[in-house]
Tab-separated table of C-alpha atoms in Angstrom:
chain	number	residue	atom	x	y	z
A	1	MET	CA	0.154	-0.025	0.077
A	2	VAL	CA	0.987	3.598	-0.465
A	3	ARG	CA	-0.802	6.189	1.869
A	4	ARG	CA	-1.608	9.601	0.047
A	5	ASP	CA	-1.962	11.330	2.797
A	6	ARG	CA	-18.056	-12.418	26.983
A	7	LYS	CA	-16.109	-14.249	29.481
A	8	CYS	CA	-13.956	-17.167	27.593
A	9	LYS	CA	-11.300	-19.348	28.497
A	10	ILE	CA	-8.285	-20.887	26.886
A	11	ASP	CA	-9.224	-24.032	25.254
A	12	GLY	CA	-6.623	-25.799	23.434
A	13	VAL	CA	-4.542	-25.051	19.815
A	14	GLY	CA	-6.478	-23.866	16.952
A	15	GLY	CA	-5.886	-24.423	13.330
A	16	GLY	CA	-4.543	-22.117	10.532
A	17	ARG	CA	-2.321	-22.156	7.460
A	18	LEU	CA	0.647	-22.014	10.151
A	19	GLY	CA	-0.424	-25.205	11.382
A	20	GLY	CA	-2.090	-23.308	14.616
A	21	VAL	CA	-3.583	-20.161	15.074
A	22	SER	CA	-0.873	-18.209	16.357
A	23	ARG	CA	0.488	-15.274	18.504
A	24	VAL	CA	3.648	-13.325	18.333
A	25	VAL	CA	6.127	-13.555	20.901
A	26	GLY	CA	9.693	-11.623	21.349
A	27	LEU	CA	12.718	-13.531	20.746
A	28	ARG	CA	16.289	-12.780	19.745
A	29	TRP	CA	17.507	-13.895	16.400
A	30	ARG	CA	21.184	-13.792	16.822
A	31	GLY	CA	20.797	-10.633	18.528
A	32	VAL	CA	17.836	-9.453	16.160
A	33	ALA	CA	14.911	-8.456	17.835
A	34	VAL	CA	12.334	-10.192	15.729
A	35	ALA	CA	8.525	-10.909	16.189
A	36	VAL	CA	8.366	-14.718	15.335
A	37	VAL	CA	5.338	-17.031	15.187
A	38	ALA	CA	4.431	-19.606	17.978
A	39	ALA	CA	1.469	-21.891	18.174
A	40	VAL	CA	-0.200	-20.931	21.595
A	41	ALA	CA	-3.456	-22.007	23.300
A	42	LEU	CA	-6.259	-20.111	22.053
A	43	VAL	CA	-9.489	-18.255	23.428
A	44	SER	CA	-12.796	-19.904	22.815
A	45	CYS	CA	-16.252	-19.417	24.626
A	46	THR	CA	-16.612	-21.873	27.779
A	47	GLY	CA	-19.003	-24.904	27.909
A	48	GLU	CA	-18.017	-26.883	24.541
A	49	ASN	CA	-15.338	-29.334	24.943
A	50	GLU	CA	-16.328	-33.074	24.998
A	51	ASP	CA	-14.685	-36.011	23.530
A	52	GLY	CA	-11.820	-34.102	22.308
A	53	PHE	CA	-13.991	-31.948	19.968
A	54	ARG	CA	-13.901	-27.902	20.886
A	55	PRO	CA	-14.699	-24.683	18.998
A	56	GLY	CA	-12.296	-23.090	16.951
A	57	SER	CA	-10.615	-19.740	18.245
A	58	VAL	CA	-12.662	-16.511	17.610
A	59	ASP	CA	-9.355	-14.637	17.325
A	60	VAL	CA	-5.812	-15.140	16.009
A	61	ALA	CA	-4.461	-13.151	18.714
A	62	ASP	CA	-2.810	-10.932	16.243
A	63	PRO	CA	-2.535	-7.629	18.426
A	64	TYR	CA	-2.540	-5.234	15.261
A	65	VAL	CA	-5.862	-6.622	14.044
A	66	PRO	CA	-7.848	-7.630	17.307
A	67	GLY	CA	-10.907	-9.648	16.411
A	68	SER	CA	-9.705	-10.329	13.148
A	69	GLY	CA	-9.563	-14.357	11.868
A	70	ASN	CA	-10.337	-17.477	13.277
A	71	GLY	CA	-8.983	-20.977	14.121
A	72	GLY	CA	-9.701	-24.391	13.672
A	73	TYR	CA	-9.619	-24.629	9.969
A	74	ASP	CA	-7.883	-23.715	6.945
A	75	VAL	CA	-9.488	-22.243	3.780
A	76	ASP	CA	-8.645	-23.759	0.490
A	77	ASN	CA	-11.048	-21.596	-1.768
A	78	TYR	CA	-13.772	-19.052	-1.627
A	79	ARG	CA	-16.523	-18.861	-4.428
A	80	LEU	CA	-18.701	-15.949	-4.106
A	81	ALA	CA	-21.692	-14.926	-6.033
A	82	VAL	CA	-22.726	-11.348	-5.433
A	83	ARG	CA	-25.380	-9.223	-6.723
A	84	TYR	CA	-25.190	-5.166	-6.065
A	85	ASP	CA	-27.831	-2.600	-7.068
A	86	PRO	CA	-26.497	0.702	-6.838
A	87	ALA	CA	-29.782	2.299	-6.867
A	88	ASP	CA	-30.675	0.984	-3.493
A	89	ASP	CA	-27.111	0.037	-2.251
A	90	ARG	CA	-28.277	-3.530	-1.805
A	91	LEU	CA	-26.026	-6.539	-1.791
A	92	VAL	CA	-27.189	-10.353	-1.980
A	93	GLY	CA	-24.794	-12.964	-1.798
A	94	ARG	CA	-23.869	-16.735	-1.632
A	95	ALA	CA	-20.621	-17.636	-0.332
A	96	VAL	CA	-19.316	-21.289	-0.768
A	97	VAL	CA	-16.347	-21.753	1.762
A	98	THR	CA	-14.007	-25.266	1.305
A	99	ALA	CA	-11.964	-25.442	3.981
A	100	THR	CA	-9.853	-28.439	6.062
A	101	ALA	CA	-10.349	-28.482	9.661
A	102	THR	CA	-7.167	-28.339	11.593
A	103	GLN	CA	-8.352	-29.513	14.987
A	104	ASN	CA	-11.533	-31.794	16.044
A	105	LEU	CA	-14.174	-29.148	15.354
A	106	SER	CA	-17.441	-28.433	17.297
A	107	ARG	CA	-18.143	-25.211	15.837
A	108	PHE	CA	-16.375	-22.272	14.066
A	109	ASN	CA	-16.399	-18.635	13.107
A	110	LEU	CA	-16.060	-16.654	10.008
A	111	ASP	CA	-15.614	-12.838	9.785
A	112	LEU	CA	-18.770	-11.190	8.443
A	113	SER	CA	-19.824	-7.243	9.424
A	114	GLY	CA	-22.939	-5.379	8.569
A	115	LEU	CA	-24.573	-7.917	6.562
A	116	THR	CA	-27.469	-10.523	7.687
A	117	VAL	CA	-27.229	-14.077	6.987
A	118	ASP	CA	-30.184	-16.055	5.823
A	119	SER	CA	-29.137	-19.659	5.912
A	120	VAL	CA	-25.752	-21.704	6.525
A	121	THR	CA	-25.415	-25.398	5.599
A	122	VAL	CA	-22.242	-27.411	6.018
A	123	ASP	CA	-21.652	-30.234	3.823
A	124	GLY	CA	-25.312	-29.785	2.402
A	125	ALA	CA	-26.962	-29.784	5.730
A	126	SER	CA	-28.522	-27.057	7.493
A	127	ALA	CA	-26.295	-25.585	10.526
A	128	GLU	CA	-27.394	-23.782	13.296
A	129	HIS	CA	-25.701	-19.792	13.146
A	130	ARG	CA	-25.997	-16.777	14.964
A	131	GLN	CA	-24.080	-13.153	14.612
A	132	ALA	CA	-22.431	-11.032	17.242
A	133	ASP	CA	-19.785	-8.318	16.875
A	134	GLY	CA	-18.749	-9.099	13.622
A	135	GLU	CA	-18.578	-12.867	13.843
A	136	LEU	CA	-20.803	-15.519	12.189
A	137	VAL	CA	-20.772	-18.495	14.507
A	138	VAL	CA	-21.727	-21.524	12.888
A	139	THR	CA	-22.264	-24.840	14.442
A	140	PRO	CA	-22.781	-27.872	12.156
A	141	ASN	CA	-24.984	-30.600	12.681
A	142	ARG	CA	-22.107	-33.182	12.877
A	143	ARG	CA	-18.743	-32.389	14.604
A	144	LEU	CA	-15.635	-32.429	12.131
A	145	GLU	CA	-12.854	-34.173	12.537
A	146	ASN	CA	-9.659	-33.034	12.359
A	147	LEU	CA	-7.822	-32.917	8.925
A	148	SER	CA	-11.493	-33.448	7.178
A	149	ARG	CA	-12.275	-31.361	4.346
A	150	PHE	CA	-15.766	-29.458	4.727
A	151	THR	CA	-17.990	-27.330	2.575
A	152	VAL	CA	-19.746	-24.010	4.381
A	153	GLU	CA	-22.462	-22.530	2.093
A	154	VAL	CA	-23.855	-19.000	3.059
A	155	SER	CA	-26.675	-16.924	1.874
A	156	TYR	CA	-26.458	-13.363	2.952
A	157	ALA	CA	-27.820	-9.803	2.169
A	158	GLY	CA	-28.164	-6.198	3.309
A	159	VAL	CA	-26.473	-2.564	2.614
A	160	PRO	CA	-22.792	-3.122	3.132
A	161	THR	CA	-21.223	-0.701	5.237
A	162	ALA	CA	-17.199	0.997	5.552
A	163	VAL	CA	-14.975	-0.181	8.182
A	164	THR	CA	-13.298	2.835	10.550
A	165	ASP	CA	-10.144	1.580	12.120
A	166	GLY	CA	-8.772	4.754	13.911
A	167	VAL	CA	-5.531	5.609	12.588
A	168	LEU	CA	-5.767	3.091	10.176
A	169	GLY	CA	-8.295	4.771	8.242
A	170	SER	CA	-11.452	3.490	6.630
A	171	GLY	CA	-11.641	0.436	4.225
A	172	GLY	CA	-14.443	-2.103	3.365
A	173	PHE	CA	-17.487	-1.956	1.112
A	174	GLN	CA	-18.460	1.761	-0.076
A	175	HIS	CA	-20.935	2.943	-2.084
A	176	THR	CA	-20.128	5.727	-4.860
A	177	ASP	CA	-22.064	7.966	-7.227
A	178	ASP	CA	-22.118	5.118	-9.871
A	179	GLY	CA	-21.127	2.087	-8.148
A	180	ALA	CA	-19.296	0.741	-5.261
A	181	ILE	CA	-15.635	0.176	-4.303
A	182	ALA	CA	-14.483	-2.568	-1.833
A	183	LEU	CA	-10.852	-1.855	-0.755
A	184	GLY	CA	-8.699	-1.347	2.132
A	185	GLN	CA	-5.928	-2.858	4.471
A	186	PRO	CA	-5.804	-4.482	6.644
A	187	HIS	CA	-9.848	-4.907	6.572
A	188	SER	CA	-12.333	-4.812	3.743
A	189	ALA	CA	-12.977	-8.400	2.994
A	190	ALA	CA	-15.318	-9.164	5.833
A	191	THR	CA	-17.709	-6.266	4.636
A	192	TRP	CA	-19.152	-7.952	1.520
A	193	PHE	CA	-18.375	-11.812	2.228
A	194	PRO	CA	-17.852	-14.297	5.301
A	195	VAL	CA	-14.236	-14.763	5.446
A	196	ASN	CA	-11.303	-16.154	7.862
A	197	ASP	CA	-10.223	-12.181	7.874
A	198	HIS	CA	-6.109	-12.524	8.254
A	199	PRO	CA	-3.355	-12.893	5.908
A	200	SER	CA	-2.139	-16.086	7.512
A	201	ASP	CA	-4.831	-18.177	5.776
A	202	LYS	CA	-4.598	-17.627	2.350
A	203	ALA	CA	-7.098	-19.110	-0.299
A	204	THR	CA	-7.985	-19.523	-4.150
A	205	TYR	CA	-10.928	-17.251	-5.173
A	206	ASP	CA	-13.650	-17.561	-7.917
A	207	ILE	CA	-16.146	-14.713	-7.936
A	208	GLU	CA	-19.115	-13.575	-9.601
A	209	VAL	CA	-20.291	-10.151	-9.639
A	210	THR	CA	-23.644	-9.332	-11.126
A	211	VAL	CA	-24.636	-5.632	-11.625
A	212	PRO	CA	-26.974	-3.506	-13.403
A	213	GLU	CA	-26.086	-3.676	-17.586
A	214	GLY	CA	-23.719	-0.868	-18.636
A	215	LEU	CA	-21.508	-1.062	-15.481
A	216	ALA	CA	-18.431	-2.453	-15.117
A	217	ALA	CA	-17.669	-5.033	-11.996
A	218	LEU	CA	-13.556	-5.709	-11.324
A	219	SER	CA	-12.066	-7.888	-9.409
A	220	ASN	CA	-8.675	-9.960	-8.916
A	221	GLY	CA	-7.317	-12.554	-11.269
A	222	VAL	CA	-7.905	-14.079	-14.613
A	223	PRO	CA	-11.452	-12.686	-16.226
A	224	GLY	CA	-13.933	-15.365	-17.325
A	225	GLU	CA	-17.215	-15.157	-19.142
A	226	ARG	CA	-19.161	-12.302	-19.181
A	227	THR	CA	-22.985	-12.947	-19.639
A	228	THR	CA	-25.962	-10.168	-19.816
A	229	ALA	CA	-29.431	-11.183	-19.017
A	230	ASP	CA	-32.516	-9.110	-18.217
A	231	GLY	CA	-30.619	-5.761	-17.707
A	232	TRP	CA	-27.997	-7.466	-15.352
A	233	THR	CA	-24.274	-8.359	-16.341
A	234	THR	CA	-22.571	-11.026	-14.611
A	235	TRP	CA	-18.596	-10.330	-14.430
A	236	ARG	CA	-16.283	-13.513	-13.481
A	237	TRP	CA	-13.141	-13.757	-12.358
A	238	ALA	CA	-10.623	-16.534	-10.997
A	239	GLU	CA	-7.747	-16.246	-8.749
A	240	ARG	CA	-5.832	-19.435	-8.580
A	241	SER	CA	-2.928	-18.431	-6.592
A	242	PRO	CA	-3.468	-18.392	-2.818
A	243	MET	CA	-4.563	-14.784	-1.598
A	244	ALA	CA	-4.704	-13.112	1.403
A	245	SER	CA	-8.172	-11.812	2.030
A	246	TYR	CA	-7.302	-7.907	2.455
A	247	LEU	CA	-6.054	-8.038	-0.941
A	248	THR	CA	-9.373	-8.844	-2.288
A	249	THR	CA	-11.474	-6.222	-4.356
A	250	LEU	CA	-14.584	-5.188	-6.156
A	251	VAL	CA	-14.696	-1.772	-7.962
A	252	ILE	CA	-18.301	-1.418	-9.624
A	253	GLY	CA	-19.009	1.624	-11.847
A	254	ASP	CA	-18.623	3.422	-15.089
A	255	TYR	CA	-15.267	2.618	-16.217
A	256	ARG	CA	-13.466	2.355	-19.516
A	257	VAL	CA	-11.733	-1.341	-19.354
A	258	ASP	CA	-8.837	-1.925	-21.705
A	259	VAL	CA	-8.287	-5.760	-22.149
A	260	GLY	CA	-5.102	-7.089	-23.427
A	261	THR	CA	-2.155	-9.405	-22.861
A	262	HIS	CA	1.274	-9.175	-21.620
A	263	SER	CA	3.890	-12.096	-21.706
A	264	GLY	CA	0.606	-14.560	-22.703
A	265	LYS	CA	-1.303	-13.250	-19.563
A	266	PRO	CA	-4.302	-11.272	-19.440
A	267	LEU	CA	-3.669	-7.562	-18.604
A	268	ILE	CA	-6.658	-5.663	-17.754
A	269	THR	CA	-6.663	-2.054	-16.877
A	270	ALA	CA	-9.651	0.449	-16.018
A	271	VAL	CA	-10.088	4.109	-15.434
A	272	PRO	CA	-13.147	5.866	-14.986
A	273	ALA	CA	-14.943	6.394	-18.386
A	274	ASP	CA	-14.868	10.405	-17.839
A	275	MET	CA	-11.134	10.116	-17.530
A	276	PRO	CA	-9.133	10.795	-20.941
A	277	ALA	CA	-7.566	8.021	-22.540
A	278	THR	CA	-4.415	9.955	-22.768
A	279	GLY	CA	-4.533	11.400	-19.340
A	280	PRO	CA	-2.015	10.668	-16.564
A	281	GLN	CA	-4.036	7.863	-14.749
A	282	ALA	CA	-3.983	5.846	-18.367
A	283	ARG	CA	-0.288	6.599	-19.121
A	284	SER	CA	0.747	5.530	-15.954
A	285	LEU	CA	-1.246	2.102	-15.946
A	286	SER	CA	-0.010	1.563	-19.597
A	287	ARG	CA	3.562	0.723	-18.651
A	288	THR	CA	2.429	-1.925	-15.978
A	289	GLY	CA	3.622	-4.723	-18.235
A	290	GLU	CA	7.314	-2.924	-18.709
A	291	ILE	CA	7.689	-2.413	-15.002
A	292	ALA	CA	6.532	-5.852	-14.044
A	293	ASP	CA	8.919	-7.233	-16.468
A	294	TYR	CA	11.796	-4.973	-15.152
A	295	LEU	CA	11.095	-6.070	-11.651
A	296	ALA	CA	11.259	-9.944	-12.646
A	297	GLY	CA	14.455	-9.159	-13.888
A	298	LEU	CA	15.205	-8.497	-10.665
A	299	PHE	CA	12.964	-10.397	-8.343
A	300	GLY	CA	12.292	-13.653	-10.442
A	301	PRO	CA	9.085	-14.816	-12.381
A	302	TYR	CA	6.109	-12.636	-11.973
A	303	PRO	CA	4.066	-14.834	-9.630
A	304	PHE	CA	0.655	-14.503	-10.991
A	305	GLU	CA	-1.532	-15.323	-14.049
A	306	ALA	CA	-2.882	-11.621	-14.874
A	307	TYR	CA	-1.641	-8.352	-14.762
A	308	GLY	CA	-3.478	-4.869	-14.334
A	309	GLY	CA	-4.603	-1.857	-12.601
A	310	VAL	CA	-7.628	-0.004	-11.710
A	311	VAL	CA	-7.940	3.828	-11.297
A	312	VAL	CA	-10.816	5.389	-9.088
A	313	ALA	CA	-12.187	8.689	-8.600
A	314	ASP	CA	-13.425	8.633	-5.151
A	315	PRO	CA	-11.550	11.005	-2.896
A	316	ARG	CA	-12.239	8.865	-0.009
A	317	ILE	CA	-9.633	6.412	-1.358
A	318	GLY	CA	-6.437	8.570	-0.455
A	319	TYR	CA	-4.065	5.498	-0.964
A	320	ALA	CA	-3.110	2.948	-3.508
A	321	LEU	CA	-3.302	-0.758	-2.808
A	322	GLU	CA	-1.583	-3.850	-3.928
A	323	THR	CA	-4.874	-5.857	-4.548
A	324	GLN	CA	-3.369	-8.977	-6.079
A	325	SER	CA	-2.941	-8.808	-9.954
A	326	ARG	CA	-4.846	-5.655	-10.441
A	327	PRO	CA	-3.857	-2.933	-8.014
A	328	VAL	CA	-6.170	-0.003	-7.242
A	329	TYR	CA	-4.847	3.488	-7.182
A	330	GLY	CA	-6.527	6.533	-5.772
A	331	PRO	CA	-7.135	9.679	-7.439
A	332	GLY	CA	-4.595	11.938	-5.174
A	333	PHE	CA	-1.517	10.162	-7.124
A	334	PHE	CA	-2.391	11.951	-10.643
A	335	ARG	CA	-3.221	15.381	-9.527
A	336	SER	CA	-0.237	17.094	-10.992
A	337	GLY	CA	-1.294	16.203	-14.201
A	338	GLU	CA	1.498	13.938	-14.826
A	339	PRO	CA	1.977	10.028	-15.211
A	340	ASN	CA	3.108	8.628	-11.686
A	341	TYR	CA	5.226	5.637	-12.510
A	342	GLY	CA	6.456	5.315	-9.011
A	343	VAL	CA	2.965	4.228	-7.324
A	344	VAL	CA	2.754	1.844	-10.145
A	345	VAL	CA	6.230	0.281	-9.534
A	346	HIS	CA	5.426	0.061	-5.527
A	347	GLU	CA	2.152	-1.610	-6.403
A	348	VAL	CA	3.488	-4.167	-8.498
A	349	ALA	CA	6.568	-4.776	-6.489
A	350	HIS	CA	3.860	-6.113	-3.996
A	351	GLN	CA	2.951	-8.743	-5.948
A	352	TRP	CA	5.890	-10.276	-5.025
A	353	PHE	CA	6.357	-8.664	-1.436
A	354	GLY	CA	3.384	-8.963	0.294
A	355	ASN	CA	1.081	-11.039	-2.358
A	356	SER	CA	2.735	-13.823	-3.391
A	357	VAL	CA	4.729	-13.704	0.002
A	358	ALA	CA	2.797	-12.817	2.295
A	359	LEU	CA	2.329	-11.662	6.069
A	360	ALA	CA	2.257	-14.267	8.893
A	361	ARG	CA	1.716	-11.199	11.356
A	362	TRP	CA	0.905	-7.694	10.828
A	363	SER	CA	4.065	-6.518	12.765
A	364	ASP	CA	6.442	-7.556	9.847
A	365	ILE	CA	4.621	-5.551	7.549
A	366	TRP	CA	8.147	-3.800	6.666
A	367	LEU	CA	8.634	-7.026	4.785
A	368	ASN	CA	6.031	-5.987	2.222
A	369	GLU	CA	6.650	-1.810	2.446
A	370	GLY	CA	10.316	-1.839	2.862
A	371	PHE	CA	10.826	-3.908	-0.377
A	372	ALA	CA	8.139	-2.252	-2.279
A	373	SER	CA	9.569	1.428	-1.515
A	374	TYR	CA	12.959	0.114	-2.477
A	375	ALA	CA	11.759	-0.880	-5.757
A	376	GLU	CA	11.026	2.311	-6.290
A	377	TRP	CA	14.324	3.565	-5.795
A	378	LEU	CA	15.607	0.944	-8.294
A	379	TRP	CA	13.164	1.650	-10.854
A	380	GLU	CA	13.932	5.635	-10.754
A	381	GLU	CA	17.811	4.564	-11.523
A	382	HIS	CA	16.540	2.595	-14.349
A	383	ASP	CA	14.396	4.973	-15.745
A	384	GLY	CA	16.983	7.805	-15.554
A	385	GLY	CA	16.320	9.363	-12.266
A	386	PRO	CA	18.697	9.408	-9.202
A	387	SER	CA	20.441	6.211	-8.329
A	388	ALA	CA	19.268	3.968	-5.385
A	389	GLN	CA	22.415	4.817	-3.342
A	390	ARG	CA	21.541	8.672	-3.707
A	391	ASN	CA	18.054	8.065	-2.759
A	392	PHE	CA	19.408	5.840	0.096
A	393	GLU	CA	21.781	8.558	1.295
A	394	GLN	CA	19.306	11.248	1.106
A	395	GLN	CA	16.630	9.486	3.286
A	396	TYR	CA	19.245	8.293	5.612
A	397	ALA	CA	20.172	11.804	6.308
A	398	VAL	CA	16.559	12.779	7.520
A	399	THR	CA	15.359	9.326	9.176
A	400	ASP	CA	14.163	9.443	12.683
A	401	TRP	CA	15.831	6.435	14.213
A	402	SER	CA	13.773	6.498	17.446
A	403	ARG	CA	10.868	4.761	15.589
A	404	PRO	CA	11.501	1.211	14.780
A	405	THR	CA	11.086	-0.811	11.522
A	406	LEU	CA	10.142	-3.977	12.792
A	407	ASP	CA	7.091	-4.221	15.118
A	408	PRO	CA	6.126	-0.630	14.866
A	409	GLY	CA	3.082	-0.595	16.544
A	410	PRO	CA	-0.648	-0.519	15.008
A	411	GLY	CA	-0.587	3.304	14.477
A	412	ALA	CA	2.336	3.220	12.912
A	413	MET	CA	1.909	0.327	10.324
A	414	PHE	CA	1.765	2.938	7.321
A	415	SER	CA	4.484	5.390	8.855
A	416	ALA	CA	7.599	6.261	7.288
A	417	ALA	CA	9.451	3.890	10.123
A	418	VAL	CA	8.121	1.106	7.823
A	419	TYR	CA	8.336	2.638	4.334
A	420	LYS	CA	11.490	4.680	4.126
A	421	ARG	CA	13.330	3.330	7.015
A	422	GLY	CA	12.288	-0.094	5.665
A	423	ALA	CA	13.778	0.791	2.432
A	424	LEU	CA	17.018	1.569	3.969
A	425	VAL	CA	17.277	-1.534	5.555
A	426	VAL	CA	17.144	-3.368	2.107
A	427	HIS	CA	19.629	-1.031	0.522
A	428	ALA	CA	21.793	-1.476	3.399
A	429	LEU	CA	21.732	-5.020	3.169
A	430	ARG	CA	22.534	-4.946	-0.618
A	431	ARG	CA	25.684	-2.833	0.586
A	432	THR	CA	26.617	-5.486	3.263
A	433	VAL	CA	26.219	-8.540	1.544
A	434	GLY	CA	26.990	-7.342	-2.260
A	435	ASP	CA	24.818	-7.430	-5.259
A	436	ASP	CA	25.171	-11.039	-6.454
A	437	ASP	CA	24.328	-12.234	-2.764
A	438	PHE	CA	21.788	-9.674	-2.527
A	439	PHE	CA	19.653	-10.599	-5.490
A	440	ARG	CA	20.315	-14.060	-5.090
A	441	ILE	CA	18.775	-13.360	-1.472
A	442	LEU	CA	15.409	-11.795	-3.232
A	443	ARG	CA	15.206	-14.374	-6.017
A	444	THR	CA	15.585	-17.361	-3.381
A	445	TRP	CA	12.789	-15.622	-1.121
A	446	THR	CA	10.455	-15.262	-3.843
A	447	THR	CA	11.059	-18.912	-5.373
A	448	GLU	CA	10.915	-20.659	-1.773
A	449	ARG	CA	8.296	-18.763	-0.106
A	450	ARG	CA	6.120	-18.451	-3.243
A	451	ASP	CA	2.117	-18.465	-2.466
A	452	GLY	CA	3.088	-19.070	1.249
A	453	THR	CA	3.580	-16.486	4.493
A	454	ALA	CA	6.598	-15.649	6.048
A	455	THR	CA	8.019	-13.627	9.152
A	456	THR	CA	11.035	-11.390	9.675
A	457	ALA	CA	12.693	-14.376	11.357
A	458	ASP	CA	12.496	-16.510	7.878
A	459	PHE	CA	14.330	-13.586	6.189
A	460	VAL	CA	16.973	-12.958	8.195
A	461	ALA	CA	17.592	-16.905	8.387
A	462	LEU	CA	17.512	-17.194	4.314
A	463	ALA	CA	19.813	-13.893	3.905
A	464	GLU	CA	22.351	-15.633	6.368
A	465	ARG	CA	22.288	-18.614	4.422
A	466	VAL	CA	22.535	-17.310	1.285
A	467	SER	CA	25.278	-14.901	1.877
A	468	GLY	CA	27.084	-17.168	4.465
A	469	ARG	CA	27.257	-14.223	6.868
A	470	GLN	CA	25.958	-13.387	10.436
A	471	LEU	CA	23.921	-10.686	10.336
A	472	GLY	CA	22.149	-10.718	13.638
A	473	SER	CA	23.665	-7.423	14.552
A	474	PHE	CA	23.065	-5.734	11.229
A	475	PHE	CA	19.468	-6.536	11.467
A	476	ASP	CA	19.120	-5.602	14.839
A	477	ALA	CA	20.795	-1.997	14.120
A	478	TRP	CA	18.635	-1.208	10.871
A	479	LEU	CA	15.319	-2.861	12.000
A	480	THR	CA	14.826	-1.806	15.705
A	481	GLY	CA	18.118	0.286	16.760
A	482	THR	CA	17.218	3.723	18.065
A	483	THR	CA	20.403	5.502	16.533
A	484	ALA	CA	21.674	5.891	13.195
A	485	PRO	CA	23.699	2.795	12.299
A	486	ALA	CA	26.903	3.106	10.743
A	487	LEU	CA	26.648	3.371	6.832
A	488	PRO	CA	27.771	0.033	5.059
C-alpha cells in the first residue's frame, strides 16, 4: 500500500495455515529483536469441550487486528456470487467456503460485518448460526474431525458498510455515485463476504459479480465469461494463486476497461469513463507490463496469471493498494497532471513482496512496504532518475531512528518507519552482502516462499544462509536500533 496522505477460557490449540492459530512472541534471532510465530493456546468461549472436540478460536490473537481471523480450520477456496444494485445500495450474496479442519471441531467462526445471514449449510446440511460483534458463529449438525475437508454455504444480504479503524483509516465496501468500491488494508473483505480475515490463511477465489447492465465489475485474477440477461451483467474472475483476504477487491461503476495481454497473460486496466484515454492515469497504467518485466528481472518470475490496475476517482480512497494481480490507485496520485510511475512500481512490486510472499503477522509489515519502497528507488535509477544509492543517502540523512521498522505498533503500520526506513534496511543489506548475494537472496525468497507466508525471522535466516554471513547485529541495528547505524 501507498498512502496519500463474554468471558472465555483458554481451550486448546486451533488451526490455520501456520499449523495453528498463533500469537507473536518476542525472541532474539542471533541478536536481532524479531517477531516470530509460536503456536499457543487459543481463546474460545466456555461450555463446549466434549470428547476431544472443541470450538475453533474466535481470534488469531494478532494485536494489530484484534478480533480478526479465526482458528480451527484452513480455507482452501472461496466461491463468491454477489449481486449489487447501486440504486438501493443492496448486496445479495452466496459464499461457498471450502476448508480443512485443523482440529476436532465442534463449531467455528467466520468474520462478517454489516450484513445479515439468511441460511448456512455445512456439507449440504442445515447448520445452526448466529451473528454477533462482526462474527458469524456456525455450529454444524455433525462435528468435524481433524484434517477432514468440509464445505460451508452462506446466503446473506444487506446494505454493506465501510469499516473505520481509527488511525488506520477507513476501508471496506463503500457506495459511490455510480457503483461501489470494496478496498482496504488491513480490513475490507468481511464487509462483503464471510471470511477468515487474516493473511495467515490464504486461499484461492472464484468471484461472480452481477450488476446493472452497462456497469463494469472488476475484481482479482483472470477474467471469465461475461453474460448479460434481463438488464443485468455478470462478470466472472478467478484467482488461482493463494491470496490474503485483504487483497480482494470489487470496483463497480462506469469504467473504461482495456483488455489486452502481456507475456501471454491477461492485462486488464480500467479508469473512470470520463477520464481521457491520454490522461496521466491511463498513461501510468500503460507501463504496467514494462514495469512488471523489469522487476521480474530482479525478483524472479512474475508470480500470478494476470496483470493490470484500476484507477478510482473517489476522494475517500487516499491510497493505492496492491490488490492481487490488479492494484487499485486512488485519485491523489495523479493530481499533478503528470503520470506517476513510482506508485505503479510500488504496487506491482508488492505482487512479489506482500502478495505472493505474504505476512504471517502484521507486525512484519516492513517485509511488504520496505521492499516495495526500495523497488521505487531501483526503477528511478533504471528510468534515468537518481541512483538507489543517492536515494539511500538522502533518506538516511532525514530518518527518525527512534521509530522501529520491525513491529512499529498498530498506529505506525503505514508510517515512514516502515516504508522509508524499511527501504534503508534493504539497501543497507545490499551494500553489506554485495549485489550478487543480495539479488540471490531476493530471488530465493520469492521462489522458496511463493504462495506462502513468512516472518522477519525467516528472512534473516535466508539472508544468512545465502550470504554465508552472520547478520544478527546488522538487522538488529537497522530494524530496531534507536540510533543511526554506521553506513555500510
